[in-house]
Short mmCIF file of C-alpha atoms and ligand atoms in Angstrom, two decimals:
data_model
loop_
_atom_site.label_atom_id
_atom_site.label_comp_id
_atom_site.label_asym_id
_atom_site.label_seq_id
_atom_site.Cartn_x
_atom_site.Cartn_y
_atom_site.Cartn_z
CA MET A 850 -10.64 -15.57 21.93
CA LYS A 851 -13.37 -14.50 19.55
CA SER A 852 -14.94 -11.10 19.57
CA SER A 853 -18.59 -10.99 20.38
CA PRO A 854 -20.73 -11.00 17.26
CA SER A 855 -22.10 -7.77 15.95
CA THR A 856 -25.50 -6.83 17.30
CA TRP A 857 -26.39 -4.32 14.64
CA LYS A 858 -27.50 -4.72 11.08
CA ALA A 859 -26.45 -2.82 8.04
CA GLY A 860 -28.55 -0.23 6.26
CA LYS A 861 -30.48 -0.94 3.08
CA ARG A 862 -29.62 2.19 1.17
CA ASN A 863 -26.95 4.84 1.19
CA VAL A 864 -26.66 6.76 4.38
CA MET A 865 -25.84 10.01 2.68
CA ASN A 866 -26.20 12.23 5.69
CA SER A 867 -23.82 15.13 5.89
CA ILE A 868 -21.51 14.20 8.69
CA SER A 869 -18.79 16.59 9.64
CA ARG A 870 -17.95 15.06 13.02
CA PRO A 871 -16.69 11.62 13.96
CA ILE A 872 -19.26 8.94 13.25
CA THR A 873 -19.80 6.86 16.34
CA ARG A 874 -21.17 3.38 16.56
CA ARG A 875 -24.31 4.89 18.09
CA ASP A 876 -24.81 7.16 15.04
CA PHE A 877 -24.26 4.20 12.81
CA VAL A 878 -26.88 2.12 14.60
CA GLN A 879 -29.37 4.98 14.57
CA THR A 880 -28.92 5.95 10.93
CA THR A 881 -29.16 2.39 9.72
CA ALA A 882 -31.76 1.03 12.14
CA ALA A 883 -34.68 2.05 9.96
CA PHE A 884 -33.47 -0.23 7.21
CA ALA A 885 -32.33 -3.09 9.39
CA ALA A 886 -35.47 -5.18 8.99
CA ALA A 887 -35.26 -5.08 5.20
CA ALA A 888 -31.57 -5.94 5.25
CA ALA A 889 -32.16 -8.88 7.54
CA ALA A 890 -35.13 -10.23 5.57
CA PRO A 891 -34.41 -13.86 4.65
CA GLU A 892 -35.29 -13.45 0.97
CA VAL A 893 -32.69 -10.72 0.56
CA LEU A 894 -30.00 -12.93 2.02
CA ILE A 895 -31.07 -15.93 -0.02
CA SER A 896 -31.07 -14.00 -3.28
CA SER A 897 -27.60 -12.67 -2.52
CA ALA A 898 -26.33 -16.14 -1.75
CA GLN A 899 -27.88 -17.54 -4.91
CA GLY A 900 -26.36 -14.74 -6.91
CA ALA A 901 -22.94 -15.67 -5.61
CA GLU A 902 -23.49 -19.35 -6.41
CA LYS A 903 -24.49 -18.65 -9.97
CA ARG A 904 -21.23 -16.92 -10.70
CA PRO A 905 -18.39 -18.85 -9.11
CA ALA A 906 -15.28 -16.81 -9.85
CA PRO A 907 -12.35 -19.05 -10.79
CA LYS A 908 -9.96 -16.18 -10.07
CA SER A 909 -9.88 -14.26 -6.83
CA ILE A 910 -11.46 -10.86 -7.46
CA GLY A 911 -10.72 -8.58 -4.55
CA ILE A 912 -11.23 -4.95 -3.62
CA GLN A 913 -9.72 -2.68 -0.98
CA VAL A 914 -12.30 -0.97 1.23
CA GLY A 915 -11.90 1.31 4.24
CA ALA A 916 -14.13 1.34 7.31
CA VAL A 917 -15.72 4.69 6.49
CA SER A 918 -17.42 3.30 3.36
CA PHE A 919 -19.30 0.69 5.38
CA VAL A 920 -20.18 3.34 7.94
CA ASP A 921 -21.39 5.82 5.32
CA GLU A 922 -23.23 3.46 3.03
CA GLY A 923 -24.10 0.43 5.20
CA VAL A 924 -22.50 -3.00 5.12
CA GLU A 925 -25.10 -4.85 3.04
CA PRO A 926 -25.50 -2.13 0.37
CA VAL A 927 -21.72 -1.92 -0.13
CA LEU A 928 -21.39 -5.70 -0.38
CA ASP A 929 -24.32 -5.74 -2.84
CA ILE A 930 -22.55 -3.22 -5.08
CA LEU A 931 -19.21 -5.03 -4.90
CA GLN A 932 -20.70 -8.45 -5.67
CA GLN A 933 -23.24 -7.41 -8.27
CA LYS A 934 -21.41 -4.68 -10.14
CA ALA A 935 -17.75 -5.64 -9.77
CA ALA A 936 -17.96 -9.46 -9.40
CA VAL A 937 -15.91 -9.15 -6.20
CA ASP A 938 -15.50 -12.23 -4.00
CA THR A 939 -12.83 -11.00 -1.59
CA ILE A 940 -12.78 -7.94 0.67
CA TYR A 941 -9.45 -6.44 1.72
CA LEU A 942 -10.74 -4.49 4.67
CA THR A 943 -8.47 -1.66 5.80
CA THR A 944 -8.01 -2.57 9.43
CA PHE A 945 -4.82 -0.78 10.42
CA THR A 946 -3.31 2.39 8.99
CA TYR A 947 -2.89 6.06 9.74
CA GLY A 948 -2.73 6.82 6.02
CA ARG A 949 -5.33 8.18 3.62
CA GLY A 950 -4.36 5.91 0.74
CA LEU A 951 -6.28 2.97 2.19
CA ALA A 952 -8.56 4.62 4.75
CA GLY A 953 -10.98 7.50 4.89
CA ARG A 954 -13.22 9.08 2.31
CA GLN A 955 -11.92 10.61 -0.92
CA VAL A 956 -8.70 12.54 -0.25
CA PRO A 957 -9.32 16.26 0.27
CA GLY A 958 -9.35 18.31 -2.92
CA GLN A 959 -10.38 15.43 -5.19
CA PRO A 960 -13.92 15.03 -6.58
CA PHE A 961 -16.15 12.57 -4.70
CA PRO A 962 -17.29 9.45 -6.53
CA ASP A 963 -21.01 8.87 -7.16
CA HIS A 964 -21.68 7.05 -3.89
CA GLY A 965 -21.00 7.57 -0.20
CA ALA A 966 -20.97 10.79 1.81
CA GLN A 967 -20.17 13.85 -0.27
CA GLU A 968 -18.32 15.72 2.42
CA SER A 969 -14.67 15.57 3.40
CA ASP A 970 -13.74 13.68 6.55
CA GLU A 971 -10.71 15.92 7.13
CA LYS A 972 -12.07 17.02 10.48
CA PHE A 973 -12.45 13.55 11.96
CA PHE A 974 -10.11 11.31 10.00
CA HIS A 975 -7.45 10.00 12.36
CA GLY A 976 -6.58 6.39 11.54
CA GLY A 977 -5.22 3.54 13.63
CA ASN A 978 -6.67 0.12 14.35
CA TYR A 979 -10.30 -0.01 13.13
CA ALA A 980 -10.73 -3.37 14.87
CA THR A 981 -10.31 -3.87 18.62
CA PRO A 982 -6.72 -4.14 19.87
CA HIS A 983 -6.73 -6.84 22.57
CA PRO A 984 -4.12 -5.66 25.12
CA ASP A 985 -2.70 -9.11 25.92
CA PHE A 986 -1.07 -9.27 22.50
CA TYR A 987 0.76 -5.95 22.85
CA ARG A 988 2.68 -6.64 26.07
CA ASN A 989 6.08 -6.51 24.36
CA THR A 990 5.70 -3.20 22.56
CA VAL A 991 5.28 0.43 23.53
CA LEU A 992 2.81 0.79 20.65
CA LYS A 993 -0.23 -0.14 22.73
CA GLU A 994 -2.68 2.67 22.10
CA THR A 995 -3.56 2.47 18.44
CA ARG A 996 -7.36 2.21 18.48
CA ALA A 997 -8.77 4.39 15.65
CA PRO A 998 -11.17 6.90 17.20
CA ASP A 999 -12.85 7.81 13.89
CA HIS A 1000 -16.00 5.74 14.42
CA GLY A 1001 -16.24 5.53 18.20
CA ASP A 1002 -16.19 1.97 19.49
CA LEU A 1003 -17.21 0.41 16.18
CA ASP A 1004 -15.12 -2.67 15.40
CA ILE A 1005 -15.12 -2.81 11.61
CA VAL A 1006 -14.03 -6.46 11.33
CA THR A 1007 -16.85 -7.59 13.62
CA ALA A 1008 -19.19 -5.39 11.61
CA VAL A 1009 -18.34 -6.65 8.14
CA LEU A 1010 -17.09 -10.23 8.60
CA PRO A 1011 -20.41 -12.05 9.30
CA ALA A 1012 -22.14 -10.32 6.38
CA ALA A 1013 -19.28 -11.18 4.02
CA LYS A 1014 -19.18 -14.82 5.22
CA LYS A 1015 -22.92 -15.19 4.74
CA ARG A 1016 -22.41 -14.33 1.08
CA GLY A 1017 -19.49 -16.72 0.71
CA MET A 1018 -17.06 -13.82 0.36
CA LYS A 1019 -13.56 -13.93 1.79
CA LEU A 1020 -12.25 -11.22 4.08
CA PHE A 1021 -8.65 -10.19 4.61
CA CYS A 1022 -7.47 -7.55 7.04
CA SER A 1023 -5.24 -4.97 5.36
CA ILE A 1024 -2.58 -3.55 7.66
CA GLU A 1025 -0.22 -0.76 6.64
CA ASP A 1026 3.04 0.64 7.99
CA VAL A 1027 1.93 4.26 7.99
CA PHE A 1028 2.00 5.97 11.39
CA ARG A 1029 1.45 9.39 12.88
CA SER A 1030 4.20 10.88 15.02
CA ASP A 1031 1.68 11.73 17.78
CA VAL A 1032 0.70 8.10 18.40
CA PRO A 1033 1.81 7.15 21.95
CA GLY A 1034 5.15 5.34 21.79
CA VAL A 1035 6.09 6.32 18.23
CA LYS A 1036 8.72 8.80 19.35
CA ASP A 1037 10.38 6.03 21.41
CA VAL A 1038 10.77 3.70 18.44
CA ALA A 1039 11.15 6.18 15.58
CA GLU A 1040 13.98 6.27 13.07
CA VAL A 1041 16.90 8.67 13.54
CA ASP A 1042 18.01 10.70 10.51
CA LEU A 1043 21.43 11.73 9.26
CA GLN A 1044 21.38 14.82 11.50
CA GLY A 1045 20.46 12.78 14.60
CA ARG A 1046 16.83 13.93 14.61
CA LYS A 1047 13.96 11.55 15.40
CA THR A 1048 11.46 11.09 12.59
CA GLY A 1049 7.82 9.99 12.66
CA THR A 1050 8.45 6.61 11.00
CA LEU A 1051 9.11 3.35 12.80
CA CYS A 1052 12.61 1.86 12.91
CA LEU A 1053 12.23 -1.64 11.52
CA PHE A 1054 15.15 -2.86 13.65
CA HIS A 1055 13.62 -1.67 16.91
CA PRO A 1056 12.50 -4.73 18.93
CA ASP A 1057 9.25 -2.99 19.94
CA VAL A 1058 8.39 -2.31 16.30
CA ARG A 1059 8.92 -5.93 15.31
CA ALA A 1060 6.90 -6.99 18.34
CA PHE A 1061 4.12 -4.63 17.30
CA TRP A 1062 3.69 -6.08 13.80
CA THR A 1063 3.80 -9.62 15.14
CA ALA A 1064 1.28 -8.67 17.82
CA LEU A 1065 -1.11 -7.04 15.37
CA ALA A 1066 -0.97 -9.96 12.93
CA THR A 1067 -1.49 -12.45 15.75
CA ASP A 1068 -4.29 -10.44 17.34
CA LEU A 1069 -6.28 -10.17 14.09
CA SER A 1070 -5.67 -13.82 13.14
CA LYS A 1071 -6.70 -15.15 16.56
CA SER A 1072 -9.51 -12.79 17.44
CA TYR A 1073 -11.46 -12.94 14.17
CA ASP A 1074 -12.38 -15.72 11.78
CA ILE A 1075 -10.72 -13.97 8.82
CA ASP A 1076 -9.13 -15.50 5.72
CA GLY A 1077 -5.78 -13.79 6.15
CA ILE A 1078 -3.71 -10.61 6.20
CA LEU A 1079 -2.53 -8.27 3.45
CA PHE A 1080 0.49 -6.29 4.68
CA PHE A 1081 1.44 -2.95 3.16
CA ASN A 1082 4.90 -1.51 3.67
CA GLU A 1083 5.88 1.02 1.01
CA ARG A 1084 8.87 2.29 2.94
CA ASN A 1085 12.07 2.66 0.95
CA GLY A 1086 15.69 2.54 1.98
CA PRO A 1087 18.03 5.52 2.43
CA LEU A 1088 19.54 5.42 -1.06
CA LEU A 1089 16.19 5.81 -2.79
CA ASN A 1090 15.07 8.43 -0.30
CA ALA A 1091 18.28 10.43 -0.70
CA LEU A 1092 17.87 10.55 -4.46
CA GLY A 1093 14.08 10.93 -4.40
CA ALA A 1094 14.25 8.15 -6.94
CA SER A 1095 10.59 7.34 -6.62
CA HIS A 1096 7.40 8.78 -8.06
CA SER A 1097 5.98 10.43 -4.99
CA GLN A 1098 8.82 11.26 -2.68
CA SER A 1099 10.49 14.56 -2.37
CA ILE A 1100 14.25 14.49 -2.54
CA ALA A 1101 15.22 14.32 1.13
CA SER A 1102 18.93 13.62 1.15
CA SER A 1103 19.51 15.35 4.49
CA ARG A 1104 16.85 13.35 6.26
CA VAL A 1105 17.77 9.81 5.30
CA THR A 1106 17.58 7.17 7.99
CA CYS A 1107 18.13 5.23 10.05
CA PHE A 1108 21.17 5.78 12.23
CA CYS A 1109 19.71 4.71 15.58
CA GLU A 1110 21.40 2.40 18.10
CA HIS A 1111 19.48 -0.64 16.83
CA HIS A 1112 20.68 0.02 13.30
CA GLN A 1113 24.23 0.41 14.58
CA LYS A 1114 23.95 -2.97 16.28
CA ALA A 1115 22.50 -4.56 13.14
CA ALA A 1116 25.28 -2.97 11.09
CA ARG A 1117 27.94 -4.54 13.33
CA GLU A 1118 26.27 -7.92 12.92
CA HIS A 1119 26.32 -7.49 9.14
CA GLY A 1120 29.91 -6.24 9.07
CA ILE A 1121 29.04 -2.71 7.94
CA ASN A 1122 31.08 0.22 9.23
CA PHE A 1123 28.60 2.65 10.76
CA ASP A 1124 30.84 5.74 10.59
CA ARG A 1125 31.75 5.09 6.96
CA ALA A 1126 28.08 4.64 6.08
CA ARG A 1127 27.12 7.90 7.73
CA GLU A 1128 30.02 9.68 6.04
CA GLY A 1129 28.92 8.24 2.69
CA TYR A 1130 25.37 9.49 3.14
CA ALA A 1131 26.66 12.93 4.20
CA LYS A 1132 28.63 13.08 0.91
CA LEU A 1133 25.61 11.82 -1.02
CA ASP A 1134 23.58 14.61 0.57
CA ARG A 1135 26.10 17.20 -0.63
CA PHE A 1136 26.08 15.66 -4.12
CA VAL A 1137 22.28 15.81 -4.30
CA GLN A 1138 22.08 19.37 -2.99
CA SER A 1139 24.75 20.57 -5.45
CA SER A 1140 23.00 18.79 -8.32
CA LEU A 1141 19.74 20.50 -7.54
CA LYS A 1142 21.60 23.82 -7.67
CA ASP A 1143 22.88 22.91 -11.13
CA GLN A 1144 26.49 22.70 -9.93
CA ARG A 1145 27.85 20.15 -12.36
CA PRO A 1146 30.83 18.07 -11.16
CA SER A 1147 33.75 18.31 -13.62
CA ASP A 1148 33.37 14.61 -14.51
CA GLY A 1149 29.60 14.82 -14.85
CA TYR A 1150 26.70 13.89 -12.54
CA PHE A 1151 26.58 10.17 -13.19
CA VAL A 1152 30.32 9.63 -12.83
CA GLU A 1153 30.38 11.57 -9.56
CA PHE A 1154 27.49 9.50 -8.23
CA TRP A 1155 29.04 6.22 -9.26
CA ARG A 1156 32.37 7.29 -7.75
CA LEU A 1157 30.58 7.88 -4.45
CA LEU A 1158 29.28 4.32 -4.52
CA VAL A 1159 32.71 2.95 -5.42
CA GLU A 1160 34.46 4.92 -2.69
CA HIS A 1161 31.70 4.35 -0.13
CA PRO A 1162 30.21 0.92 -0.78
CA GLU A 1163 28.71 1.32 2.70
CA ILE A 1164 26.04 3.47 1.00
CA ILE A 1165 24.75 0.34 -0.70
CA GLY A 1166 25.39 -1.73 2.42
CA TRP A 1167 23.29 0.62 4.55
CA ASP A 1168 20.47 0.60 2.00
CA ARG A 1169 20.61 -3.18 1.96
CA LEU A 1170 20.41 -3.17 5.74
CA PHE A 1171 17.10 -1.30 5.54
CA ASP A 1172 15.76 -3.92 3.14
CA THR A 1173 16.92 -6.67 5.49
CA GLY A 1174 14.99 -5.07 8.33
CA LYS A 1175 11.90 -4.62 6.19
CA HIS A 1176 11.97 -8.17 4.91
CA GLN A 1177 12.48 -9.54 8.41
CA VAL A 1178 9.29 -7.75 9.43
CA LEU A 1179 7.45 -9.23 6.42
CA ALA A 1180 8.71 -12.69 7.35
CA GLY A 1181 7.72 -12.07 10.98
CA VAL A 1182 4.16 -11.20 9.98
CA ASN A 1183 3.97 -14.34 7.85
CA GLU A 1184 5.25 -16.53 10.68
CA ALA A 1185 2.89 -14.95 13.20
CA VAL A 1186 -0.15 -15.57 11.01
CA LYS A 1187 0.85 -19.15 10.17
CA ALA A 1188 1.48 -19.86 13.85
CA VAL A 1189 -2.21 -19.15 14.49
CA ARG A 1190 -3.53 -21.23 11.60
CA LYS A 1191 -1.56 -22.72 8.72
CA ASP A 1192 -4.34 -22.20 6.19
CA LEU A 1193 -4.58 -18.45 6.80
CA GLN A 1194 -3.22 -16.62 3.78
CA VAL A 1195 -0.62 -13.84 3.86
CA GLY A 1196 -0.08 -11.34 1.09
CA PHE A 1197 2.32 -8.44 0.59
CA HIS A 1198 1.68 -5.28 -1.34
CA ILE A 1199 4.58 -4.58 -3.73
CA GLU A 1200 4.96 -0.85 -4.23
CA HIS A 1201 4.78 1.00 -7.54
CA VAL A 1202 8.44 2.10 -7.61
CA ASN A 1203 9.31 -1.56 -8.19
CA SER A 1204 8.00 -1.17 -11.71
CA PHE A 1205 9.63 2.22 -12.52
CA ASN A 1206 13.10 2.13 -11.05
CA PRO A 1207 15.63 -0.44 -12.27
CA ILE A 1208 17.94 0.20 -9.30
CA PHE A 1209 15.10 -0.48 -6.87
CA ARG A 1210 13.94 -3.42 -8.97
CA ALA A 1211 17.37 -4.99 -8.50
CA THR A 1212 16.84 -5.00 -4.72
CA ARG A 1213 13.59 -6.98 -4.91
CA ARG A 1214 13.58 -10.65 -5.84
CA TYR A 1215 10.13 -11.98 -6.55
CA ASP A 1216 11.25 -15.52 -5.80
CA ASP A 1217 12.53 -14.43 -2.40
CA LEU A 1218 9.35 -12.52 -1.56
CA ALA A 1219 7.33 -15.53 -2.70
CA GLN A 1220 8.83 -17.59 0.11
CA LYS A 1221 7.38 -15.25 2.71
CA ALA A 1222 3.86 -14.97 1.28
CA ASP A 1223 0.95 -16.86 -0.24
CA PHE A 1224 0.33 -14.06 -2.70
CA LEU A 1225 1.85 -10.79 -3.83
CA LYS A 1226 -0.29 -7.81 -4.68
CA VAL A 1227 1.85 -6.29 -7.41
CA VAL A 1228 1.00 -2.66 -8.12
CA VAL A 1229 0.33 -2.21 -11.85
CA TYR A 1230 -1.70 1.01 -11.58
CA ASN A 1231 -1.58 2.16 -15.19
CA ASN A 1232 -3.69 5.35 -15.18
CA CYS A 1233 -1.89 7.14 -12.36
CA GLY A 1234 1.19 5.24 -13.54
CA GLY A 1235 1.73 7.81 -16.29
CA GLU A 1236 1.97 10.71 -13.87
CA ARG A 1237 4.03 8.69 -11.41
CA TYR A 1238 6.49 7.40 -13.99
CA ALA A 1239 6.96 10.92 -15.35
CA ASN A 1240 7.65 12.15 -11.81
CA PHE A 1241 10.18 9.41 -11.29
CA ILE A 1242 12.02 10.32 -14.51
CA ARG A 1243 12.06 14.01 -13.56
CA ASN A 1244 13.38 13.16 -10.08
CA VAL A 1245 16.27 10.94 -11.23
CA GLY A 1246 16.81 13.33 -14.12
CA SER A 1247 17.48 16.14 -11.67
CA THR A 1248 20.39 14.42 -9.91
CA VAL A 1249 22.17 11.23 -11.03
CA PHE A 1250 21.10 11.51 -14.68
CA ARG A 1251 21.00 15.29 -14.89
CA ASP A 1252 23.25 15.29 -17.97
CA VAL A 1253 20.72 13.31 -20.00
CA PRO A 1254 17.77 15.04 -21.73
CA LYS A 1255 14.71 13.74 -19.88
CA GLU A 1256 12.90 12.37 -22.91
CA GLU A 1257 15.96 10.35 -23.86
CA LEU A 1258 16.38 9.25 -20.25
CA MET A 1259 12.83 7.91 -20.26
CA ARG A 1260 13.35 6.05 -23.56
CA PHE A 1261 16.53 4.51 -22.18
CA ASN A 1262 14.77 3.54 -18.96
CA ASN A 1263 11.89 2.04 -20.95
CA HIS A 1264 14.40 -0.28 -22.58
CA LEU A 1265 15.93 -1.26 -19.23
CA LEU A 1266 12.51 -2.08 -17.83
CA GLY A 1267 11.15 -3.82 -20.89
CA TYR A 1268 8.40 -1.25 -21.36
CA GLY A 1269 6.73 -1.19 -24.75
CA ASN A 1270 5.69 1.80 -26.79
CA GLU A 1271 4.46 4.17 -24.07
CA PRO A 1272 3.73 7.90 -24.68
CA ASN A 1273 6.33 10.69 -24.65
CA LEU A 1274 7.29 12.21 -21.33
CA ASP A 1275 5.19 15.34 -21.81
CA GLU A 1276 2.11 13.33 -22.71
CA LEU A 1277 2.61 10.56 -20.20
CA ALA A 1278 0.67 12.03 -17.26
CA GLY A 1279 -2.36 12.81 -19.42
CA ALA A 1280 -2.29 9.52 -21.29
CA GLY A 1281 -1.39 7.14 -18.47
CA LEU A 1282 0.45 3.90 -19.08
CA SER A 1283 -1.13 1.32 -21.38
CA PRO A 1284 -3.06 -1.87 -20.54
CA ASP A 1285 -0.03 -3.57 -22.10
CA TYR A 1286 1.98 -2.27 -19.12
CA VAL A 1287 -0.48 -4.12 -16.86
CA ALA A 1288 0.02 -7.31 -18.84
CA ARG A 1289 3.83 -7.01 -18.94
CA GLU A 1290 4.23 -6.34 -15.22
CA THR A 1291 1.87 -9.22 -14.45
CA THR A 1292 3.85 -11.57 -16.69
CA ARG A 1293 7.13 -10.45 -15.13
CA ALA A 1294 5.81 -11.09 -11.61
CA LEU A 1295 4.49 -14.53 -12.59
CA ALA A 1296 7.86 -15.42 -14.09
CA GLY A 1297 9.68 -14.04 -11.03
CA VAL A 1298 7.84 -16.03 -8.37
CA GLN A 1299 8.33 -19.27 -10.31
CA GLY A 1300 5.04 -20.70 -9.13
CA LYS A 1301 5.95 -20.31 -5.44
CA CYS A 1302 3.08 -17.93 -4.72
CA LYS A 1303 0.08 -16.35 -6.37
CA ILE A 1304 0.09 -13.00 -8.17
CA TYR A 1305 -2.80 -10.60 -7.73
CA PRO A 1306 -2.10 -7.41 -9.70
CA GLY A 1307 -3.45 -4.24 -8.10
CA ILE A 1308 -5.75 -2.51 -10.61
CA ASP A 1309 -6.01 1.30 -10.57
CA ILE A 1310 -9.59 2.52 -10.29
CA GLY A 1311 -9.79 6.24 -9.73
CA ILE A 1312 -6.53 6.68 -7.86
CA PRO A 1313 -6.22 10.44 -7.36
CA THR A 1314 -3.95 12.27 -9.79
CA GLY A 1315 -3.29 15.87 -10.81
CA LYS A 1316 -5.93 17.91 -12.62
CA ASN A 1317 -4.77 17.08 -16.14
CA SER A 1318 -3.55 13.56 -15.45
CA ARG A 1319 -5.24 10.35 -16.49
CA LYS A 1320 -8.10 9.05 -14.38
CA ALA A 1321 -9.64 5.65 -14.96
CA SER A 1322 -12.56 5.59 -17.40
CA PRO A 1323 -14.78 2.50 -17.60
CA ASP A 1324 -12.97 1.50 -20.82
CA ASP A 1325 -9.58 1.89 -19.08
CA THR A 1326 -10.77 -0.27 -16.20
CA ASN A 1327 -12.16 -2.93 -18.51
CA ALA A 1328 -8.91 -3.04 -20.48
CA ALA A 1329 -6.68 -3.21 -17.39
CA VAL A 1330 -8.73 -5.99 -15.76
CA SER A 1331 -8.79 -7.99 -19.01
CA ALA A 1332 -5.05 -7.50 -19.48
CA ALA A 1333 -4.22 -8.79 -15.99
CA LEU A 1334 -6.49 -11.83 -16.26
CA LYS A 1335 -5.37 -12.73 -19.78
CA ALA A 1336 -1.72 -12.45 -18.68
CA GLY A 1337 -2.39 -15.31 -16.28
CA ALA A 1338 -2.83 -13.55 -12.94
CA HIS A 1339 -4.38 -15.73 -10.23
CA GLY A 1340 -6.76 -12.92 -9.41
CA LEU A 1341 -6.65 -9.18 -8.90
CA ILE A 1342 -7.24 -6.48 -6.33
CA LEU A 1343 -9.18 -3.34 -7.24
CA SER A 1344 -7.27 -0.45 -5.67
CA ARG A 1345 -6.73 1.75 -3.77
CA LYS A 1346 -10.06 2.06 -2.03
CA TYR A 1347 -13.77 1.89 -2.76
CA SER A 1348 -14.34 5.44 -1.47
CA GLU A 1349 -12.48 6.86 -4.50
CA MET A 1350 -14.01 4.63 -7.20
CA ARG A 1351 -16.90 5.51 -9.49
CA LEU A 1352 -19.63 2.92 -9.92
CA ALA A 1353 -19.32 2.82 -13.73
CA ASN A 1354 -15.69 1.74 -13.28
CA LEU A 1355 -16.68 -1.00 -10.87
CA GLU A 1356 -19.26 -2.18 -13.39
CA ALA A 1357 -16.61 -2.19 -16.12
CA ALA A 1358 -14.33 -4.29 -13.91
CA GLY A 1359 -17.14 -6.76 -13.26
CA LYS A 1360 -17.98 -6.93 -16.96
CA ALA A 1361 -14.35 -7.74 -17.83
CA VAL A 1362 -14.23 -10.47 -15.17
CA ARG A 1363 -17.47 -12.04 -16.41
CA GLU A 1364 -16.37 -11.85 -20.03
CA PHE A 1365 -13.12 -13.55 -19.10
CA ASN A 1366 -14.96 -16.27 -17.19
CA GLY A 1367 -17.23 -16.78 -20.19
ZN1 LIG B 2435 16.94 2.35 13.40
#
């Protein structure tokens, strides 16, 4: 079942109208209609196609783009910029998410880049499925009503796919496990925390949740002539969440999950004692809360933490159970896509904490992930990486490693991770991590997958950071792109989304790609 082809044409220049209400398909048609003839002119299409032929990219050069950018700026103008400036040949089109990392305009409070609408979309950003959910696929899940209302009845895949194909570009649908608690059905399938409260995140052991991801992957693969799916799931297990041992999370030891009936059933199947696990996490919560109040255990913070793990190995078991659930969903998405067409490609986004946290790193095997995917998008965001790594050190340095001076803790951690000579903790956010970090993480991923799948490092272009933290300059972008390609990556993915990237950075990325290609 194919969707009907798009009847509208993209605009020929930026549609920079100030829009503070949801942009409907009708608006889109009206604002771009004046330029439709020029966009559809045969010579324009031919010159674009010739341009693509002249520069065959031996490595896959991709970029993440949300629907709003095509709505704001027009499909053809955006594709022109991506091809001509950034040497992009693959679009990772944000098709499903309720999050602002992949969808929407620039996040509120951050400066707008030098293209696209210069007004926040706070008032109409909602998120959901920016394509058309075909109800037949969603019979086995309560998560049926996920259509994104942001742009009326516009189907972004139908809108962008023919234009991308005409240029010889590939198009993947990006789908992300970020929900809103007010989406119909979410409360029925949400995780249950340590206190028995429902959260707004989906329980990965709930049959309806698994059915949803399979349904979405199948729907997109069957209904559109796409090249594949890139699946984002940055969710972490209860141990990491309890400790806040990540760069972005708050320390939420009282709200760790999931203790629902489906998790209890899965625990029984895996031989994990549910009551002991819950008791362990309750003790871990008390440890974390006391640490934050500076109440040092008589044997020290680390010893007390390690003793908890020794006395309650169910803490690790329960964390492992979360990973099992998550990886079953990843495998399910892969199987669903391959069941539609074997040559469709499936990729997984590998979150940033994988490169900062040795304990988390131990729970992720690249060779195992490689068996469930055709490629891994490994996050090697080096500019925002400085701020994020510093946050991670401060978080773990406030609980488990509270006895260690933070600068020394970071040096020690650098050794564990194989980091090179990165800046001091106080300078890290402002300086960012080095292009060498990009190269090292790329090399590590390539070694880890042992040739079983491709590695596309995610390159940081303008990912929002604090006021005094590093933001990508054109030189930074050029260096990071070069580092990834020279390290042997099979390609790369410019991240997180076009609506936060400046054009000079895109040009610098394209220059680095072309220099590499000779
Ligand atoms: Zn659960």
